[in-house]
Short mmCIF file of C-alpha atoms in Angstrom, two decimals:
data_model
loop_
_atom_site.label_atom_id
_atom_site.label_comp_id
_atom_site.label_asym_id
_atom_site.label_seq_id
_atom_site.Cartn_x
_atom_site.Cartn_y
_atom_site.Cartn_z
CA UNK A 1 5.06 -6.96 -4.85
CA UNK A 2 5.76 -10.23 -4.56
CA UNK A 3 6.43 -11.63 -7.77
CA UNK A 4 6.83 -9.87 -11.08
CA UNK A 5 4.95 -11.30 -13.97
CA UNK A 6 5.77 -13.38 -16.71
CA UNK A 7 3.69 -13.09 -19.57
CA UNK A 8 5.36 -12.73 -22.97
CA UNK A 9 2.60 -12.40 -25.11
CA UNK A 10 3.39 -9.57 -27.57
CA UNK A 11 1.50 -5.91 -27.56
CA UNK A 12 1.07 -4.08 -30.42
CA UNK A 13 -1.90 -1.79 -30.00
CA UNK A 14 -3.19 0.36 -27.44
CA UNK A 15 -6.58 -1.82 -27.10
CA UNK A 16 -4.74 -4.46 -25.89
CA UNK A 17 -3.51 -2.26 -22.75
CA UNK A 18 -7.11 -1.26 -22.46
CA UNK A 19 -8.01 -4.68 -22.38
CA UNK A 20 -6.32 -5.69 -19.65
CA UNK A 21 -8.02 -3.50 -17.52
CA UNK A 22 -11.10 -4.46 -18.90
CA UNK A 23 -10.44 -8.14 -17.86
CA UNK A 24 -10.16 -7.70 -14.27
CA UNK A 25 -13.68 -6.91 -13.91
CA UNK A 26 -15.89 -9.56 -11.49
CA UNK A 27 -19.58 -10.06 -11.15
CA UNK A 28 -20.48 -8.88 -7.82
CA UNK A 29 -20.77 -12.26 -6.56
CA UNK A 30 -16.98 -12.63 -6.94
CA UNK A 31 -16.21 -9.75 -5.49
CA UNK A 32 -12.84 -10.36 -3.02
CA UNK A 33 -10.95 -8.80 0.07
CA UNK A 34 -7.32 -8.39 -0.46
CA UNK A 35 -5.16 -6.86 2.47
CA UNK A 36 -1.49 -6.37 2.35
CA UNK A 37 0.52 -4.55 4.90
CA UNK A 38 4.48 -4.35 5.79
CA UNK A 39 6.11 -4.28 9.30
CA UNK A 40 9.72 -3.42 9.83
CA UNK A 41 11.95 -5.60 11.62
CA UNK A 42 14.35 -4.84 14.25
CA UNK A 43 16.38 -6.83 16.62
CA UNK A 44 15.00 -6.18 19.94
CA UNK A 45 18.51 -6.80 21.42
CA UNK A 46 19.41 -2.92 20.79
CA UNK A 47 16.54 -2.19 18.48
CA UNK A 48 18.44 -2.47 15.41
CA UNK A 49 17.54 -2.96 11.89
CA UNK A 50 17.76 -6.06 10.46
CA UNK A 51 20.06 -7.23 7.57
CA UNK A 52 19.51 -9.54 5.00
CA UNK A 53 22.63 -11.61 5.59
CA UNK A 54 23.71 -13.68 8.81
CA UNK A 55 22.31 -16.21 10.53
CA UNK A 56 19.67 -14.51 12.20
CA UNK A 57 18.74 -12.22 8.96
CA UNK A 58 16.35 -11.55 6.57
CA UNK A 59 17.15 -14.50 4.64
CA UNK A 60 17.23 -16.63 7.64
CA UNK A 61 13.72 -15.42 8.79
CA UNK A 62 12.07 -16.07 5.04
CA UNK A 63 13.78 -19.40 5.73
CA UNK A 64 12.00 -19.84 8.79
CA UNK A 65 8.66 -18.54 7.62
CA UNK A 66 8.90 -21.10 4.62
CA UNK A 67 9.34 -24.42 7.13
CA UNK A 68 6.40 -22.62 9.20
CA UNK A 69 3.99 -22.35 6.25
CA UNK A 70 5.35 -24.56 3.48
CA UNK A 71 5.51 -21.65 1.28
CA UNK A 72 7.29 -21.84 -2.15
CA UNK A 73 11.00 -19.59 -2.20
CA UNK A 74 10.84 -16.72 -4.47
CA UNK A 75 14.51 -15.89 -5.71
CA UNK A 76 15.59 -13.12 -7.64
CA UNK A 77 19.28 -13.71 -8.78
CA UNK A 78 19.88 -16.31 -6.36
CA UNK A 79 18.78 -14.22 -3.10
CA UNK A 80 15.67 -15.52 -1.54
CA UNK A 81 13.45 -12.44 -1.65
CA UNK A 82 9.91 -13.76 -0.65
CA UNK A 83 7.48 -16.70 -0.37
CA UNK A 84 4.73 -17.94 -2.24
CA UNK A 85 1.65 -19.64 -0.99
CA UNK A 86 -0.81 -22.00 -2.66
CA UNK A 87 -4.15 -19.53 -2.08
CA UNK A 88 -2.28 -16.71 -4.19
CA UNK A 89 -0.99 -15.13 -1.27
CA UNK A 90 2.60 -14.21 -0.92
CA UNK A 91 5.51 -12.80 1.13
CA UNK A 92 8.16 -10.34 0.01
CA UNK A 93 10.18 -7.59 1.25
CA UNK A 94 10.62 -4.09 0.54
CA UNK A 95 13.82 -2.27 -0.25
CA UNK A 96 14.35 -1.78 3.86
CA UNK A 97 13.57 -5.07 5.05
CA UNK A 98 10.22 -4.42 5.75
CA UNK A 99 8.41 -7.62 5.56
CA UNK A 100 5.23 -7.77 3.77
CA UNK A 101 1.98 -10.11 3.72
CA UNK A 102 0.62 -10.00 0.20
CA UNK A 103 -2.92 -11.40 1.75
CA UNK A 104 -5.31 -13.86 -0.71
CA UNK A 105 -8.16 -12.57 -2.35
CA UNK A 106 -10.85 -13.70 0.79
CA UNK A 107 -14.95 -13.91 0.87
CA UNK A 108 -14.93 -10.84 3.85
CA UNK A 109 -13.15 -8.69 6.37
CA UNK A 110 -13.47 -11.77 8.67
CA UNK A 111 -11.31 -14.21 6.77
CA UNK A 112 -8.86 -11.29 6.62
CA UNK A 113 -8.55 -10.95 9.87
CA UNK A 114 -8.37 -15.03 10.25
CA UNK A 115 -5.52 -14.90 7.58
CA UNK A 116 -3.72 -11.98 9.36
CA UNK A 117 -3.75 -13.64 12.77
CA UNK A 118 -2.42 -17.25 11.15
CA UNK A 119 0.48 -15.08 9.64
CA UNK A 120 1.63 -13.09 12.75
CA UNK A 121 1.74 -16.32 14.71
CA UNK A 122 3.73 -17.88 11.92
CA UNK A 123 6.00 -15.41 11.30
CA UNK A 124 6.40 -14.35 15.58
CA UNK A 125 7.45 -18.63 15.44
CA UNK A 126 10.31 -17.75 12.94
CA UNK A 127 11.29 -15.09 13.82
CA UNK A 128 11.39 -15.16 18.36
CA UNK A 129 14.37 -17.64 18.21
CA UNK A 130 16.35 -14.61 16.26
CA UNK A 131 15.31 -12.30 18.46
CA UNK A 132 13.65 -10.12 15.86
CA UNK A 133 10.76 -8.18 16.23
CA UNK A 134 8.58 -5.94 14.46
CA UNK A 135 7.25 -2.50 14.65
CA UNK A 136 3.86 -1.59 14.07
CA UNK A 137 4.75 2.30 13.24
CA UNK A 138 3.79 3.74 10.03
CA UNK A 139 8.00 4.50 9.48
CA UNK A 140 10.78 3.02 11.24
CA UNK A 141 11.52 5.50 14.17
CA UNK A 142 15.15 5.52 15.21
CA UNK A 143 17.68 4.82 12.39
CA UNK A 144 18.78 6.75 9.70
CA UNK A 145 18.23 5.87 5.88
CA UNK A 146 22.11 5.53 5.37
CA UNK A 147 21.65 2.88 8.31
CA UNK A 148 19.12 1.45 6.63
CA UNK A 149 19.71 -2.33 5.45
CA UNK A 150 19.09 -3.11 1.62
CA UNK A 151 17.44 -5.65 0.50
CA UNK A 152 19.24 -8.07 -2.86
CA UNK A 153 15.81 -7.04 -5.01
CA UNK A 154 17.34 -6.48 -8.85
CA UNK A 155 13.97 -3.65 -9.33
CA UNK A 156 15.11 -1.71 -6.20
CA UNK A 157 18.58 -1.04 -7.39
CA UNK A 158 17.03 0.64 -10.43
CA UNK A 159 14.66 2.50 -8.93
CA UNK A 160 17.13 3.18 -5.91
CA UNK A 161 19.35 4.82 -8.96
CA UNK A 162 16.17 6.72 -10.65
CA UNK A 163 14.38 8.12 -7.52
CA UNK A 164 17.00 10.99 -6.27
CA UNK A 165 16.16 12.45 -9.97
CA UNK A 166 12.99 12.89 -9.58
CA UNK A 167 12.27 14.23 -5.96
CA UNK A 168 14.14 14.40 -2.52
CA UNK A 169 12.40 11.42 -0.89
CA UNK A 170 12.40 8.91 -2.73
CA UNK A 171 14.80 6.50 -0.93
CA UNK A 172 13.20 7.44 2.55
CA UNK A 173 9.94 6.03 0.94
CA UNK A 174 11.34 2.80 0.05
CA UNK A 175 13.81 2.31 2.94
CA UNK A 176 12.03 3.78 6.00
CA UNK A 177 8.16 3.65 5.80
CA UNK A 178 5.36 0.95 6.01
CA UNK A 179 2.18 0.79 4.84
CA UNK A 180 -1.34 -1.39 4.70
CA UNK A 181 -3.44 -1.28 1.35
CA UNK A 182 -6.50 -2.76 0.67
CA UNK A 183 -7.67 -4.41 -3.39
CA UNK A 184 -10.91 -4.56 -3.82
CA UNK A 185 -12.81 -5.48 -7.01
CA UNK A 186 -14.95 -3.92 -9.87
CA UNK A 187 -17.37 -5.25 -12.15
CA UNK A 188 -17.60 -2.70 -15.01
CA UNK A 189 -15.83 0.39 -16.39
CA UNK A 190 -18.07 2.68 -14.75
CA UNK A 191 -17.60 1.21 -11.17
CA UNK A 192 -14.28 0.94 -11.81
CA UNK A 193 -14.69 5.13 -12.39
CA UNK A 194 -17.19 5.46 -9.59
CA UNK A 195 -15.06 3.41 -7.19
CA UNK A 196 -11.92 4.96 -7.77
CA UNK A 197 -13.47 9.00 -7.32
CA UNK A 198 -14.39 7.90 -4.13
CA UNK A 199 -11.33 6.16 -2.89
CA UNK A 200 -9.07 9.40 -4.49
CA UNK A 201 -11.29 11.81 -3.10
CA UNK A 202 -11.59 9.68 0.66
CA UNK A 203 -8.14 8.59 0.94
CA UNK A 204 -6.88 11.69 3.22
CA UNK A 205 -9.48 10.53 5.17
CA UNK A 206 -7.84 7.38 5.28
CA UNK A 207 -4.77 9.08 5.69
CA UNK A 208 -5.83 10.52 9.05
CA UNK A 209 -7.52 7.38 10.64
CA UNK A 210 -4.24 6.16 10.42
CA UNK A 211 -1.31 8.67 11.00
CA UNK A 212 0.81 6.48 12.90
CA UNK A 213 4.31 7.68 11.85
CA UNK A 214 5.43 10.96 13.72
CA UNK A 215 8.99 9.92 14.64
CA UNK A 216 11.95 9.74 12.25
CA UNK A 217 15.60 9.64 13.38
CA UNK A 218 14.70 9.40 17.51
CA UNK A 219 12.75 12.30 17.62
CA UNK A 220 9.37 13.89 16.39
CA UNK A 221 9.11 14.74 12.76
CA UNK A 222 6.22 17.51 12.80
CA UNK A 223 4.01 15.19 10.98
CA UNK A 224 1.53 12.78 12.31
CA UNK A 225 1.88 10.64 8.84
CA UNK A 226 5.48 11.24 7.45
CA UNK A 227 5.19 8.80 5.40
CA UNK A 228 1.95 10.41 3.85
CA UNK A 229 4.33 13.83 3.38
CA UNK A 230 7.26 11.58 1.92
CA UNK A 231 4.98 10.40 -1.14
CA UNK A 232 4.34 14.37 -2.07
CA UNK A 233 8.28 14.47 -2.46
CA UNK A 234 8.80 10.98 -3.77
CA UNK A 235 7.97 10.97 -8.09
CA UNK A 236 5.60 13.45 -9.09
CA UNK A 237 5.36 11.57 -12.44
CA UNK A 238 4.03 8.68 -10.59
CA UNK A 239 2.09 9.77 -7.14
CA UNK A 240 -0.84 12.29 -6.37
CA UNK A 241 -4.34 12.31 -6.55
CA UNK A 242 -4.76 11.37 -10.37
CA UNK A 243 -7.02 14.84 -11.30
CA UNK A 244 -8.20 12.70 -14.08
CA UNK A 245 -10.05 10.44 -12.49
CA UNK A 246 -12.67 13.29 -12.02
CA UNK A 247 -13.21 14.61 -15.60
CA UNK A 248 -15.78 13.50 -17.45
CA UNK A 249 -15.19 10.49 -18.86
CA UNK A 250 -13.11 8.91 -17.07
CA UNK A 251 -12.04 5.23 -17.75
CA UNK A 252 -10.09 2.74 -18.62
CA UNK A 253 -8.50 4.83 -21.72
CA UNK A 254 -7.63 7.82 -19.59
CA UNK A 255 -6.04 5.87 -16.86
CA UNK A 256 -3.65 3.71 -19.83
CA UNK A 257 -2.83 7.26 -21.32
CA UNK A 258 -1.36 8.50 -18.00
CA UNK A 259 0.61 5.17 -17.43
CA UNK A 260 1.86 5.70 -21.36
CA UNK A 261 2.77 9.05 -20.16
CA UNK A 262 4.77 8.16 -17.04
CA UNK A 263 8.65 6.86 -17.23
CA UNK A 264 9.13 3.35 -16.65
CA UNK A 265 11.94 1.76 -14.52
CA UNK A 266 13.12 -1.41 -15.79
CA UNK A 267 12.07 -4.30 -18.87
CA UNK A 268 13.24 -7.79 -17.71
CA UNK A 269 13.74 -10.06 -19.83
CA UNK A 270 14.18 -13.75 -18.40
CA UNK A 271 16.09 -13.25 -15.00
CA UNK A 272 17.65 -10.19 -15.98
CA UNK A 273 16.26 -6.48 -15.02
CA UNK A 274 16.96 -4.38 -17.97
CA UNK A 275 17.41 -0.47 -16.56
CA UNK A 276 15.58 1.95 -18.97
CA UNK A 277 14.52 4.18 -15.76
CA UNK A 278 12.89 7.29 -17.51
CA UNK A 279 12.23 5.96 -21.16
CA UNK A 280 8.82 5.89 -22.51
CA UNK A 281 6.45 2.39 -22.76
CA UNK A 282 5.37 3.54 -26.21
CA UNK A 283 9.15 3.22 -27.27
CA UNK A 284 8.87 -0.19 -25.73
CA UNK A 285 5.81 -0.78 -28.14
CA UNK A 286 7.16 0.40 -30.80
CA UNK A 287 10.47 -1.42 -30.54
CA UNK A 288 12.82 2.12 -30.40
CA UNK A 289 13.50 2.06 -26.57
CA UNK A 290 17.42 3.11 -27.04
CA UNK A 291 18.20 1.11 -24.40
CA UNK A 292 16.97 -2.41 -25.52
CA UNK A 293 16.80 -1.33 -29.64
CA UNK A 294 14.36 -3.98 -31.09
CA UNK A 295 13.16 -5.32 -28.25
CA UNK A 296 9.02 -4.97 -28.36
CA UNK A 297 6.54 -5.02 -25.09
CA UNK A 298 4.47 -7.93 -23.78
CA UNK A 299 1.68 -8.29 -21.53
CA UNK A 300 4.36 -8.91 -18.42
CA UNK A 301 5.75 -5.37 -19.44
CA UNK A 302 2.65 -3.85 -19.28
CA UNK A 303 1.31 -5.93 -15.72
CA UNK A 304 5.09 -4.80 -14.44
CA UNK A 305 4.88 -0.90 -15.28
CA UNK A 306 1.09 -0.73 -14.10
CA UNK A 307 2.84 -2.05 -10.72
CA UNK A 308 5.34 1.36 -10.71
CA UNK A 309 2.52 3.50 -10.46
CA UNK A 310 2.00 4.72 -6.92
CA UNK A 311 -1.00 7.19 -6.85
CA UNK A 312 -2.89 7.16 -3.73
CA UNK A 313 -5.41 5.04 -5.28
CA UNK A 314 -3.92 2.50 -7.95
CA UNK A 315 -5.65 0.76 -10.62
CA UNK A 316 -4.53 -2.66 -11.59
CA UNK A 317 -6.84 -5.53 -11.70
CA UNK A 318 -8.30 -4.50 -9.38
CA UNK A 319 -8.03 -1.19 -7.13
CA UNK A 320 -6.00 -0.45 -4.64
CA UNK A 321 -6.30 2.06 -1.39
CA UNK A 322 -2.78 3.60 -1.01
CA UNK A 323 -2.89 6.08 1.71
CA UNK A 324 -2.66 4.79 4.99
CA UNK A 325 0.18 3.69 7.54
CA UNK A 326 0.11 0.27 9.12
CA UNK A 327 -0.85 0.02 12.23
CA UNK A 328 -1.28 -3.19 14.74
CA UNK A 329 -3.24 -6.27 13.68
CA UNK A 330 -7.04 -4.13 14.47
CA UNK A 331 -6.05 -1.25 12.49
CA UNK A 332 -5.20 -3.27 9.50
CA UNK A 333 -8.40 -5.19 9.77
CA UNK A 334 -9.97 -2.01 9.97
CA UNK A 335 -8.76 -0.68 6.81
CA UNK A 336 -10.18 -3.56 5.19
CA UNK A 337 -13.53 -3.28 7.18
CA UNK A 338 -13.71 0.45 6.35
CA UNK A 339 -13.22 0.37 2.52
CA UNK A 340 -15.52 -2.72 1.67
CA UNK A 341 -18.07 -0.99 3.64
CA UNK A 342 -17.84 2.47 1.83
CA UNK A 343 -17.48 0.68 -1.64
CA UNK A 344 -19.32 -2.78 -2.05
CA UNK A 345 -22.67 -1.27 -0.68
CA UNK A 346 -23.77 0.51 -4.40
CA UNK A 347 -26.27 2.75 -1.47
CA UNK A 348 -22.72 3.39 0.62
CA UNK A 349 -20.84 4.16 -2.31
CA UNK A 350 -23.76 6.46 -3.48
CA UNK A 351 -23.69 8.19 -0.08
CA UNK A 352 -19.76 8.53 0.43
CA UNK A 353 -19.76 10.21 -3.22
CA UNK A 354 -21.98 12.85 -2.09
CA UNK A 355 -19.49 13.46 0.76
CA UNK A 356 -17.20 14.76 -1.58
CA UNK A 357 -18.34 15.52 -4.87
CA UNK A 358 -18.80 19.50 -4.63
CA UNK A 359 -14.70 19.14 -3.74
CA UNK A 360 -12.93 21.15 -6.28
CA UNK A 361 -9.54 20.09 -7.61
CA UNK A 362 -7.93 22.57 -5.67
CA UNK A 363 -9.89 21.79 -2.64
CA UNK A 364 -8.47 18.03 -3.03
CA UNK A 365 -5.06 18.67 -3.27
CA UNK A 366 -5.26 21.37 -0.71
CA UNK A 367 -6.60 18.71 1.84
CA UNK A 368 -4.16 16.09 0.23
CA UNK A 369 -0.99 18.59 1.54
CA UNK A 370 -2.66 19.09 4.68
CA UNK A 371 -3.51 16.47 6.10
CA UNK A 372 -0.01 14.37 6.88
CA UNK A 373 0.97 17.06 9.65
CA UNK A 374 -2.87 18.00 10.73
CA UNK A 375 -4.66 14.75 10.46
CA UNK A 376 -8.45 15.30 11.60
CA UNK A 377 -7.88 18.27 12.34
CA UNK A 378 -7.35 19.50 8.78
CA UNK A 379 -10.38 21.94 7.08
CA UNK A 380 -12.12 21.00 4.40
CA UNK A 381 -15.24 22.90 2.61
CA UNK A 382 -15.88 24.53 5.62
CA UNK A 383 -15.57 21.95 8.49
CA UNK A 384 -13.04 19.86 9.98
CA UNK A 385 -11.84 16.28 8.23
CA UNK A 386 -12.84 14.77 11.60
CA UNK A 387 -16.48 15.74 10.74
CA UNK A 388 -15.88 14.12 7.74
CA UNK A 389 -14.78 10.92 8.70
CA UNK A 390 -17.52 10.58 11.31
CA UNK A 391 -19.86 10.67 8.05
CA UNK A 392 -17.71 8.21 6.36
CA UNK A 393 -17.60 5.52 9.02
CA UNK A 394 -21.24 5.68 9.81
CA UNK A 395 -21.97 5.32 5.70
CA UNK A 396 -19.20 2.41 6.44
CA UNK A 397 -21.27 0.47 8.84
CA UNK A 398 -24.21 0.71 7.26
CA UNK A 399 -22.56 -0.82 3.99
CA UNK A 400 -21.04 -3.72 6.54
CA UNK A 401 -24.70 -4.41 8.01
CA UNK A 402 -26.36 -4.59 4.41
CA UNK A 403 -23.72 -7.11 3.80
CA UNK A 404 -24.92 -9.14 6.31
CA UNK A 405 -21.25 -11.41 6.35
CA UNK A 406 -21.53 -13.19 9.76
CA UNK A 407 -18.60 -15.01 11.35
CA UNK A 408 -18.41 -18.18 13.96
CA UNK A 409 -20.17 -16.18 16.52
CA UNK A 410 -23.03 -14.53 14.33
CA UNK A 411 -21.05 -10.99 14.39
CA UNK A 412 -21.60 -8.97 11.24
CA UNK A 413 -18.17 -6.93 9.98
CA UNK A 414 -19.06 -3.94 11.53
CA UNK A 415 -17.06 -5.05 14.60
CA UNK A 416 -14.00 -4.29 12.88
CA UNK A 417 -14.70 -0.75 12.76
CA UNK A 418 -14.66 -0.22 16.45
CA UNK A 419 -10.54 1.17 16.11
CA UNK A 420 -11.56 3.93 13.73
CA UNK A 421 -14.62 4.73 15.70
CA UNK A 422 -12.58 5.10 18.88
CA UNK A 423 -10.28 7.39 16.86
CA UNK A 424 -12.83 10.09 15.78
CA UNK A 425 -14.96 9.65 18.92
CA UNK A 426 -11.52 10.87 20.94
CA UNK A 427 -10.48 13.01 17.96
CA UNK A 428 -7.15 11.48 18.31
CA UNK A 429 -4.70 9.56 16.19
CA UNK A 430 -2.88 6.62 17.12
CA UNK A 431 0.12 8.90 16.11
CA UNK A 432 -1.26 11.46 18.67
CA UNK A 433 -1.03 9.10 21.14
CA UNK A 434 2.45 8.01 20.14
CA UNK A 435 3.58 11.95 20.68
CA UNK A 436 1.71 12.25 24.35
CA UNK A 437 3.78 8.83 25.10
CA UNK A 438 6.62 10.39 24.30
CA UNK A 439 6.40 13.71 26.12
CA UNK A 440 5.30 12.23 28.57
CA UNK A 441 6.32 8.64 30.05
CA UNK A 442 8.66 7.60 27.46
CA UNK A 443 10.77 10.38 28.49
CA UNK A 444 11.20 12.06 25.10
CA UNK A 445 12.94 9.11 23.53
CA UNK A 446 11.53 6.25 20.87
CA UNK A 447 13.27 3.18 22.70
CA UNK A 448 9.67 2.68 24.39
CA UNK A 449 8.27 2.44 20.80
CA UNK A 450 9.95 -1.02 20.70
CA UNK A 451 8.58 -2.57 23.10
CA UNK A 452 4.79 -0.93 23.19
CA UNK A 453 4.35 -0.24 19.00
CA UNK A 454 5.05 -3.77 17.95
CA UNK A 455 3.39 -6.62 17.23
#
């Protein structure tokens, strides 16, 4: 997140958190694409991490970025920490250094794709004079997390404080993984509900496409998607599959009562990041948060603690696909290409439902543990998550043809699917293919990985 908001209109009842929900909802005309994805640097003299300081750090490449784009300098504290652009995209960095593209809310998967390829060339132009690169792996390969830079962000250091008290891998998510999402609209409560089954129940699907992180300190990790596994030991208060989102009933009201329920992290207040990591929003409210005694909750509160929540599929103004790893510049296209198609088409999003809707609770989660070390190979009702994705893709093109969203050359946005469609055509992962590299011409070490997994 690039920004934090700044809203300080007062709330006082629990409508008003309903509310602003309620507000993001779009007529289907409106409906947008938004794609964001991270990348962590390294020097590629010695394939080291990248600080923030120096003259050829992270600073100095935001710096660079800016005079390539024009952006506007996002401080926090007097540290530039990201850029903002004019179309309501943005640049910032998480707690590693892994730089993130916050894309615009576009038309189609095609001005995605035009978006991601103007960015890459901007950013290669900033950063190729200091010799930084950056790795298209789901988690940094090589270094250790106590080598791992960190990045002058005033939220991190709280939640860098809070996360070893809540689960063992906390830090590992923030410092050492990378990830693609995809935001995509809704235009009532009940496709808000409808959308967001689907996603939760698909997203180990997801999850499998693309595994792309199977190395962690210069060696295999067991997992094709660590950083899947790392979210199941990360905040438990926080992360999951959000059972709710099946019962009966499900809406806006259930998903406020389970962000009421879960700890917050921080209240700012002007510039300053208040730590209250653990106390309760309806203290906030109510103006008895023992930390900040008095102080009542406003509308940037609420926007900020909805942005703390990090279940596989999060709902802020809009809904957001959680479970994948980046990969290169066609697999993060693809994630983008796969999700519109499954859940703008109201006949896709029909079809993918029946996919999984006999799924039991138990079934989900079962699949949810499985499927970071087994990918497409893990079972599900009988059959193998490969099967499943086969379904889901073809249910994703058809969505993409009813569309009908042609670019220069007359091509509909099915062509972006072609990545996926290789994967589960070979059966293989691009994290697969990262392990065969390594047994086999890579020699059994990760230096390769900076020179073939980047961008």
């Amino acid at each position: 997140m690039a920004r934090d908001t700044s809203d300080t209109t007062p709330l006082t009842k629990r409508d008003e958190l309903i509310a602003w929900f309620a507000e993001g909802e779009k007529p289907r005309e409106r409906f947008a694409v938004g794609t964001e994805h991270e990348k962590v640097p390294f020097y590629r003299n010695g394939n080291t991490p990248v600080p923030y300081e120096g003259e050829t750090g992270i600073r100095a490449l935001l710096e660079g970025v800016a005079r390539e784009t024009g952006w506007e300098a996002i401080e926090d504290a007097g540290h530039l920490i990201g850029l903002a652009g004019a179309d309501g995209g943005a640049i910032s960095l998480e707690p590693g250094g892994q730089f993130e593209l916050s894309g615009a809310p576009l038309p189609d998967v095609h001005a995605t794709e035009r978006e991601l390829r103007i960015h890459l060339e901007a950013t290669a132009r900033a950063a190729d004079p200091l010799g930084i690169g950056f790795l298209d792996l789901g988690m940094s390969p090589k270094w250790t997390r106590e080598g791992t830079p960190v990045m002058p962000k005033s939220r991190y250091k709280i939640m860098a404080g809070y996360m070893p008290k809540v689960g063992s891998l906390g830090l590992d998510m923030m410092l050492r993984t990378a990830t693609v999402q995809v935001n995509l609209d809704f235009s009532s409560e009940a496709d808000m509900a409808a959308k967001m089954r689907v996603a939760l129940a698909l997203q180990p699907v997801a999850t499998a496409l693309f595994a792309n992180s199977p190395f962690t300190d210069g060696r295999p990790n067991g997992f094709l998607s660590r950083r899947s596994e790392i979210w199941r030991d990360t905040d438990a208060d926080r992360t999951g599959m959000l059972p709710r989102a099946f019962e009966a009933g499900f809406g806006y009201e259930a998903y406020v009562d389970w962000l009421l329920d879960m700890p917050m992290y921080f209240v700012k207040r002007g510039e300053t990041y208040h730590d209250v990591s653990g106390a309760s929003f309806r203290d906030l409210m109510e103006g008895r948060l023992a930390a900040l005694p008095g102080e009542r909750a406003t509308m940037s509160d609420w926007a900020n603690h909805a942005s703390t929540a990090f279940p596989e599929v999060r709902l802020k103004r809009y809904i957001e696909m959680r479970g994948s790893d980046v990969g290169g510049a066609d697999m993060i296209v693809a994630q983008a290409a796969f999700w519109v198609g499954l859940l703008y088409d109201e006949a896709g999003l029909e079809a993918a439902w029946d996919i999984a809707k006999a799924w039991s609770a138990s079934e989900r989660e079962c699949l949810r543990a499985m499927v970071p070390r087994l990918g497409l190979a893990t079972p599900i009702a009988g059959r193998s998550l490969g099967t499943v994705a086969a379904e889901a893709l073809a249910i994703a093109r058809k969505g993409l043809e009813a569309r009908g969203r042609r670019d220069e050359q007359g091509r509909d946005e099915t062509l972006h699917l072609q990545p996926l469609e290789a994967i589960v055509a070979s059966g293989r992962s691009r994290a697969e293919d990262r392990l065969t590299d390594y047994e086999g011409p890579w020699r059994r070490s990760v230096e390769p990985a900076f020179t073939e997994c980047v961008f």
